[in-house]
């Protein structure tokens, strides 16, 4: 009876031991897989460069709530995992500070971000049309808040039409509708052609309207 009890007790203990052994050997295996996964942002983070020169996507900074808008302030930052950088003495570091202007990303100058363009709005209209754009801050610019933000912008796309060419055609061959044909306005061009430029009156009016930029390309784009 004693040997039978010992045998029955030893079976669950051996099973438990196997499960513990299995768990302990598998845990490092999963950890090693996680540690070898490289986040996508690492490709944009130069290795062994100055920490203060890293792109904003390579670091995490604490918001300085005491900063004054428009003034330069110091922010405490830390590099993200798998990112390696050094200080001025070529010593690797994780925590560092950067100086940047206290302002939100959407308050930056237009040269500090890139926005999507629209070719579906009219640039020559009164009032001038706007469109909803999605803007992204450039990599080397630091700012507060979201680095991708919406913004209402004026229509500013171009179809490749030159103002100087349109004006020259209006002056020289405007009586035959060459300027309107060039701008893609076929109906007006045919009207000028068969009316001899409205007996010269339409031609003079078009020279003035194209000269001041009131008459533009038929697709609604800007001159170049």
mmCIF file of C-alpha atoms in Angstrom:
data_model
loop_
_atom_site.group_PDB
_atom_site.id
_atom_site.type_symbol
_atom_site.label_atom_id
_atom_site.label_comp_id
_atom_site.label_asym_id
_atom_site.label_seq_id
_atom_site.Cartn_x
_atom_site.Cartn_y
_atom_site.Cartn_z
ATOM 1 C CA UNK A 1 0.000 0.000 0.000
ATOM 2 C CA UNK A 2 2.828 2.321 0.836
ATOM 3 C CA UNK A 3 4.530 1.688 -2.496
ATOM 4 C CA UNK A 4 1.234 2.156 -4.340
ATOM 5 C CA UNK A 5 0.666 5.522 -2.626
ATOM 6 C CA UNK A 6 4.192 6.570 -3.449
ATOM 7 C CA UNK A 7 3.677 5.664 -7.102
ATOM 8 C CA UNK A 8 0.398 7.596 -7.349
ATOM 9 C CA UNK A 9 1.918 10.688 -5.755
ATOM 10 C CA UNK A 10 5.019 10.568 -7.884
ATOM 11 C CA UNK A 11 3.031 10.661 -11.128
ATOM 12 C CA UNK A 12 1.491 14.157 -10.716
ATOM 13 C CA UNK A 13 4.786 15.434 -9.335
ATOM 14 C CA UNK A 14 6.636 14.191 -12.396
ATOM 15 C CA UNK A 15 3.969 15.698 -14.681
ATOM 16 C CA UNK A 16 4.231 19.042 -12.839
ATOM 17 C CA UNK A 17 7.996 18.923 -13.090
ATOM 18 C CA UNK A 18 7.789 18.370 -16.840
ATOM 19 C CA UNK A 19 5.388 21.269 -17.268
ATOM 20 C CA UNK A 20 7.630 23.568 -15.238
ATOM 21 C CA UNK A 21 10.652 22.482 -17.215
ATOM 22 C CA UNK A 22 8.782 23.017 -20.466
ATOM 23 C CA UNK A 23 7.670 26.499 -19.418
ATOM 24 C CA UNK A 24 11.099 27.549 -18.234
ATOM 25 C CA UNK A 25 12.764 26.467 -21.449
ATOM 26 C CA UNK A 26 10.164 28.068 -23.697
ATOM 27 C CA UNK A 27 10.089 31.451 -21.951
ATOM 28 C CA UNK A 28 13.587 32.508 -23.013
ATOM 29 C CA UNK A 29 12.759 31.371 -26.533
ATOM 30 C CA UNK A 30 9.771 33.745 -26.786
ATOM 31 C CA UNK A 31 11.727 36.564 -25.195
ATOM 32 C CA UNK A 32 14.507 36.133 -27.708
ATOM 33 C CA UNK A 33 11.984 36.401 -30.535
ATOM 34 C CA UNK A 34 10.572 39.624 -29.115
ATOM 35 C CA UNK A 35 14.004 41.126 -28.631
ATOM 36 C CA UNK A 36 15.011 40.449 -32.222
ATOM 37 C CA UNK A 37 12.001 42.272 -33.679
ATOM 38 C CA UNK A 38 13.142 45.685 -34.922
ATOM 39 C CA UNK A 39 10.506 48.454 -34.914
ATOM 40 C CA UNK A 40 9.965 50.208 -38.263
ATOM 41 C CA UNK A 41 11.086 53.608 -36.947
ATOM 42 C CA UNK A 42 14.659 52.328 -36.463
ATOM 43 C CA UNK A 43 15.316 52.571 -40.213
ATOM 44 C CA UNK A 44 14.988 56.371 -39.954
ATOM 45 C CA UNK A 45 17.263 56.650 -36.891
ATOM 46 C CA UNK A 46 20.988 57.066 -37.670
ATOM 47 C CA UNK A 47 23.211 54.934 -35.434
ATOM 48 C CA UNK A 48 25.982 56.381 -33.239
ATOM 49 C CA UNK A 49 25.084 59.964 -34.094
ATOM 50 C CA UNK A 50 24.402 62.799 -31.688
ATOM 51 C CA UNK A 51 21.265 62.192 -29.649
ATOM 52 C CA UNK A 52 20.238 65.825 -30.044
ATOM 53 C CA UNK A 53 20.282 65.407 -33.839
ATOM 54 C CA UNK A 54 17.944 62.417 -33.930
ATOM 55 C CA UNK A 55 14.614 62.766 -35.770
ATOM 56 C CA UNK A 56 11.599 63.231 -33.470
ATOM 57 C CA UNK A 57 10.308 59.718 -34.271
ATOM 58 C CA UNK A 58 13.430 58.246 -32.638
ATOM 59 C CA UNK A 59 12.862 59.762 -29.202
ATOM 60 C CA UNK A 60 10.248 60.332 -26.524
ATOM 61 C CA UNK A 61 10.178 63.737 -24.851
ATOM 62 C CA UNK A 62 8.367 65.039 -21.792
ATOM 63 C CA UNK A 63 6.184 68.080 -22.363
ATOM 64 C CA UNK A 64 7.537 71.220 -20.767
ATOM 65 C CA UNK A 65 4.365 72.845 -19.461
ATOM 66 C CA UNK A 66 6.262 75.879 -18.180
ATOM 67 C CA UNK A 67 7.498 76.924 -21.619
ATOM 68 C CA UNK A 68 6.396 80.262 -23.047
ATOM 69 C CA UNK A 69 4.862 80.248 -26.520
ATOM 70 C CA UNK A 70 7.313 81.355 -29.189
ATOM 71 C CA UNK A 71 10.307 81.095 -26.856
ATOM 72 C CA UNK A 72 13.075 78.495 -26.896
ATOM 73 C CA UNK A 73 12.655 75.886 -24.152
ATOM 74 C CA UNK A 74 14.512 72.788 -22.943
ATOM 75 C CA UNK A 75 12.827 69.377 -23.104
ATOM 76 C CA UNK A 76 13.913 66.146 -21.411
ATOM 77 C CA UNK A 77 14.045 63.285 -23.901
ATOM 78 C CA UNK A 78 14.869 59.584 -24.030
ATOM 79 C CA UNK A 79 15.773 57.437 -27.025
ATOM 80 C CA UNK A 80 13.336 54.737 -28.079
ATOM 81 C CA UNK A 81 14.291 51.045 -27.867
ATOM 82 C CA UNK A 82 16.853 49.774 -30.399
ATOM 83 C CA UNK A 83 18.088 53.339 -31.037
ATOM 84 C CA UNK A 84 21.758 54.070 -30.289
ATOM 85 C CA UNK A 85 23.197 57.563 -30.060
ATOM 86 C CA UNK A 86 26.074 59.395 -28.336
ATOM 87 C CA UNK A 87 26.754 62.722 -26.677
ATOM 88 C CA UNK A 88 29.400 65.329 -27.571
ATOM 89 C CA UNK A 89 32.078 63.146 -25.908
ATOM 90 C CA UNK A 90 31.146 60.148 -28.064
ATOM 91 C CA UNK A 91 29.653 58.372 -25.037
ATOM 92 C CA UNK A 92 26.480 56.383 -25.561
ATOM 93 C CA UNK A 93 23.502 57.822 -23.707
ATOM 94 C CA UNK A 94 19.787 57.273 -23.379
ATOM 95 C CA UNK A 95 18.610 60.417 -21.596
ATOM 96 C CA UNK A 96 19.381 63.855 -22.988
ATOM 97 C CA UNK A 97 17.872 67.310 -23.516
ATOM 98 C CA UNK A 98 16.989 69.243 -26.655
ATOM 99 C CA UNK A 99 16.127 72.887 -27.281
ATOM 100 C CA UNK A 100 13.148 73.756 -29.430
ATOM 101 C CA UNK A 101 10.617 76.531 -29.861
ATOM 102 C CA UNK A 102 7.544 76.265 -27.673
ATOM 103 C CA UNK A 103 4.771 75.914 -30.273
ATOM 104 C CA UNK A 104 2.408 73.312 -31.665
ATOM 105 C CA UNK A 105 3.089 71.614 -34.974
ATOM 106 C CA UNK A 106 0.173 73.277 -36.751
ATOM 107 C CA UNK A 107 1.632 76.677 -35.798
ATOM 108 C CA UNK A 108 4.901 76.086 -37.663
ATOM 109 C CA UNK A 109 5.978 78.063 -40.708
ATOM 110 C CA UNK A 110 4.762 76.646 -44.017
ATOM 111 C CA UNK A 111 8.329 75.683 -44.936
ATOM 112 C CA UNK A 112 8.517 73.289 -41.951
ATOM 113 C CA UNK A 113 5.831 70.855 -43.147
ATOM 114 C CA UNK A 114 4.608 69.208 -46.351
ATOM 115 C CA UNK A 115 0.919 69.054 -47.293
ATOM 116 C CA UNK A 116 -1.114 67.091 -49.771
ATOM 117 C CA UNK A 117 -2.186 68.909 -52.903
ATOM 118 C CA UNK A 118 -5.578 69.027 -54.606
ATOM 119 C CA UNK A 119 -6.286 69.270 -58.338
ATOM 120 C CA UNK A 120 -10.073 69.364 -57.953
ATOM 121 C CA UNK A 121 -10.485 72.975 -56.811
ATOM 122 C CA UNK A 122 -10.507 76.224 -58.774
ATOM 123 C CA UNK A 123 -7.531 78.494 -58.187
ATOM 124 C CA UNK A 124 -9.041 81.335 -60.226
ATOM 125 C CA UNK A 125 -12.260 82.162 -58.401
ATOM 126 C CA UNK A 126 -13.729 84.879 -56.219
ATOM 127 C CA UNK A 127 -13.461 84.281 -53.355
ATOM 128 C CA UNK A 128 -10.441 82.048 -53.788
ATOM 129 C CA UNK A 129 -11.248 78.438 -52.967
ATOM 130 C CA UNK A 130 -9.679 76.376 -50.203
ATOM 131 C CA UNK A 131 -9.324 72.623 -49.747
ATOM 132 C CA UNK A 132 -8.768 70.214 -46.845
ATOM 133 C CA UNK A 133 -5.113 69.163 -46.769
ATOM 134 C CA UNK A 134 -3.207 66.691 -44.592
ATOM 135 C CA UNK A 135 0.142 68.110 -43.496
ATOM 136 C CA UNK A 136 3.191 66.270 -42.123
ATOM 137 C CA UNK A 137 6.058 67.958 -40.259
ATOM 138 C CA UNK A 138 9.516 67.504 -41.765
ATOM 139 C CA UNK A 139 11.811 64.996 -40.027
ATOM 140 C CA UNK A 140 14.320 67.514 -38.632
ATOM 141 C CA UNK A 141 11.700 69.831 -37.093
ATOM 142 C CA UNK A 142 10.663 69.505 -33.436
ATOM 143 C CA UNK A 143 7.272 70.719 -32.218
ATOM 144 C CA UNK A 144 4.475 69.990 -29.750
ATOM 145 C CA UNK A 145 1.398 67.916 -30.467
ATOM 146 C CA UNK A 146 0.583 65.735 -33.458
ATOM 147 C CA UNK A 147 3.086 65.759 -36.305
ATOM 148 C CA UNK A 148 0.311 64.999 -38.811
ATOM 149 C CA UNK A 149 -2.565 67.489 -38.794
ATOM 150 C CA UNK A 150 -5.339 68.797 -41.095
ATOM 151 C CA UNK A 151 -5.273 72.309 -42.512
ATOM 152 C CA UNK A 152 -7.334 74.460 -44.877
ATOM 153 C CA UNK A 153 -5.141 75.707 -47.727
ATOM 154 C CA UNK A 154 -5.712 77.850 -50.784
ATOM 155 C CA UNK A 155 -5.835 76.064 -54.123
ATOM 156 C CA UNK A 156 -2.375 76.481 -55.607
ATOM 157 C CA UNK A 157 -1.860 73.728 -58.173
ATOM 158 C CA UNK A 158 -0.778 74.357 -61.753
ATOM 159 C CA UNK A 159 -1.462 72.596 -65.033
ATOM 160 C CA UNK A 160 1.684 73.936 -66.712
ATOM 161 C CA UNK A 161 0.196 77.005 -68.421
ATOM 162 C CA UNK A 162 2.495 80.051 -68.646
ATOM 163 C CA UNK A 163 1.112 83.519 -68.059
ATOM 164 C CA UNK A 164 3.693 85.067 -70.389
ATOM 165 C CA UNK A 165 2.682 82.740 -73.241
ATOM 166 C CA UNK A 166 -1.024 83.445 -72.760
ATOM 167 C CA UNK A 167 -0.416 87.220 -72.724
ATOM 168 C CA UNK A 168 1.810 87.088 -75.826
ATOM 169 C CA UNK A 169 -0.822 85.103 -77.726
ATOM 170 C CA UNK A 170 -3.537 87.507 -76.597
ATOM 171 C CA UNK A 171 -1.585 90.500 -77.908
ATOM 172 C CA UNK A 172 -0.444 88.996 -81.224
ATOM 173 C CA UNK A 173 -3.093 86.419 -82.182
ATOM 174 C CA UNK A 174 -5.914 87.295 -79.831
ATOM 175 C CA UNK A 175 -8.169 88.241 -82.731
ATOM 176 C CA UNK A 176 -8.141 84.594 -83.820
ATOM 177 C CA UNK A 177 -8.785 83.246 -80.313
ATOM 178 C CA UNK A 178 -5.287 81.780 -79.927
ATOM 179 C CA UNK A 179 -5.086 82.856 -76.287
ATOM 180 C CA UNK A 180 -8.382 81.183 -75.395
ATOM 181 C CA UNK A 181 -7.439 78.029 -77.290
ATOM 182 C CA UNK A 182 -4.132 77.906 -75.413
ATOM 183 C CA UNK A 183 -5.928 78.160 -72.071
ATOM 184 C CA UNK A 184 -8.283 75.316 -72.990
ATOM 185 C CA UNK A 185 -11.334 77.545 -73.447
ATOM 186 C CA UNK A 186 -12.504 76.219 -76.801
ATOM 187 C CA UNK A 187 -15.928 77.848 -76.891
ATOM 188 C CA UNK A 188 -14.556 81.317 -76.259
ATOM 189 C CA UNK A 189 -11.770 80.652 -78.746
ATOM 190 C CA UNK A 190 -14.236 79.718 -81.482
ATOM 191 C CA UNK A 191 -16.338 82.767 -80.649
ATOM 192 C CA UNK A 192 -13.348 85.066 -81.059
ATOM 193 C CA UNK A 193 -12.244 83.291 -84.223
ATOM 194 C CA UNK A 194 -15.556 83.670 -86.071
ATOM 195 C CA UNK A 195 -16.203 87.200 -84.794
ATOM 196 C CA UNK A 196 -12.663 88.408 -85.535
ATOM 197 C CA UNK A 197 -12.040 89.050 -81.889
ATOM 198 C CA UNK A 198 -15.394 90.736 -81.401
ATOM 199 C CA UNK A 199 -14.308 93.292 -83.995
ATOM 200 C CA UNK A 200 -11.260 93.993 -81.863
ATOM 201 C CA UNK A 201 -13.163 94.870 -78.674
ATOM 202 C CA UNK A 202 -13.055 91.330 -77.262
ATOM 203 C CA UNK A 203 -9.356 91.138 -78.083
ATOM 204 C CA UNK A 204 -8.549 94.295 -76.108
ATOM 205 C CA UNK A 205 -10.646 93.141 -73.175
ATOM 206 C CA UNK A 206 -8.867 89.766 -73.103
ATOM 207 C CA UNK A 207 -5.459 91.444 -73.136
ATOM 208 C CA UNK A 208 -6.447 93.328 -69.990
ATOM 209 C CA UNK A 209 -8.084 90.341 -68.277
ATOM 210 C CA UNK A 210 -5.151 87.999 -68.963
ATOM 211 C CA UNK A 211 -2.669 90.716 -68.042
ATOM 212 C CA UNK A 212 -4.144 91.119 -64.557
ATOM 213 C CA UNK A 213 -4.607 87.341 -64.173
ATOM 214 C CA UNK A 214 -8.415 87.405 -64.057
ATOM 215 C CA UNK A 215 -8.691 84.985 -66.982
ATOM 216 C CA UNK A 216 -6.792 81.762 -66.372
ATOM 217 C CA UNK A 217 -6.606 78.151 -67.568
ATOM 218 C CA UNK A 218 -9.896 76.326 -68.094
ATOM 219 C CA UNK A 219 -8.885 73.564 -65.635
ATOM 220 C CA UNK A 220 -8.806 76.068 -62.785
ATOM 221 C CA UNK A 221 -5.054 75.864 -62.201
ATOM 222 C CA UNK A 222 -2.547 78.648 -61.622
ATOM 223 C CA UNK A 223 -0.125 80.065 -64.135
ATOM 224 C CA UNK A 224 3.547 79.140 -63.835
#
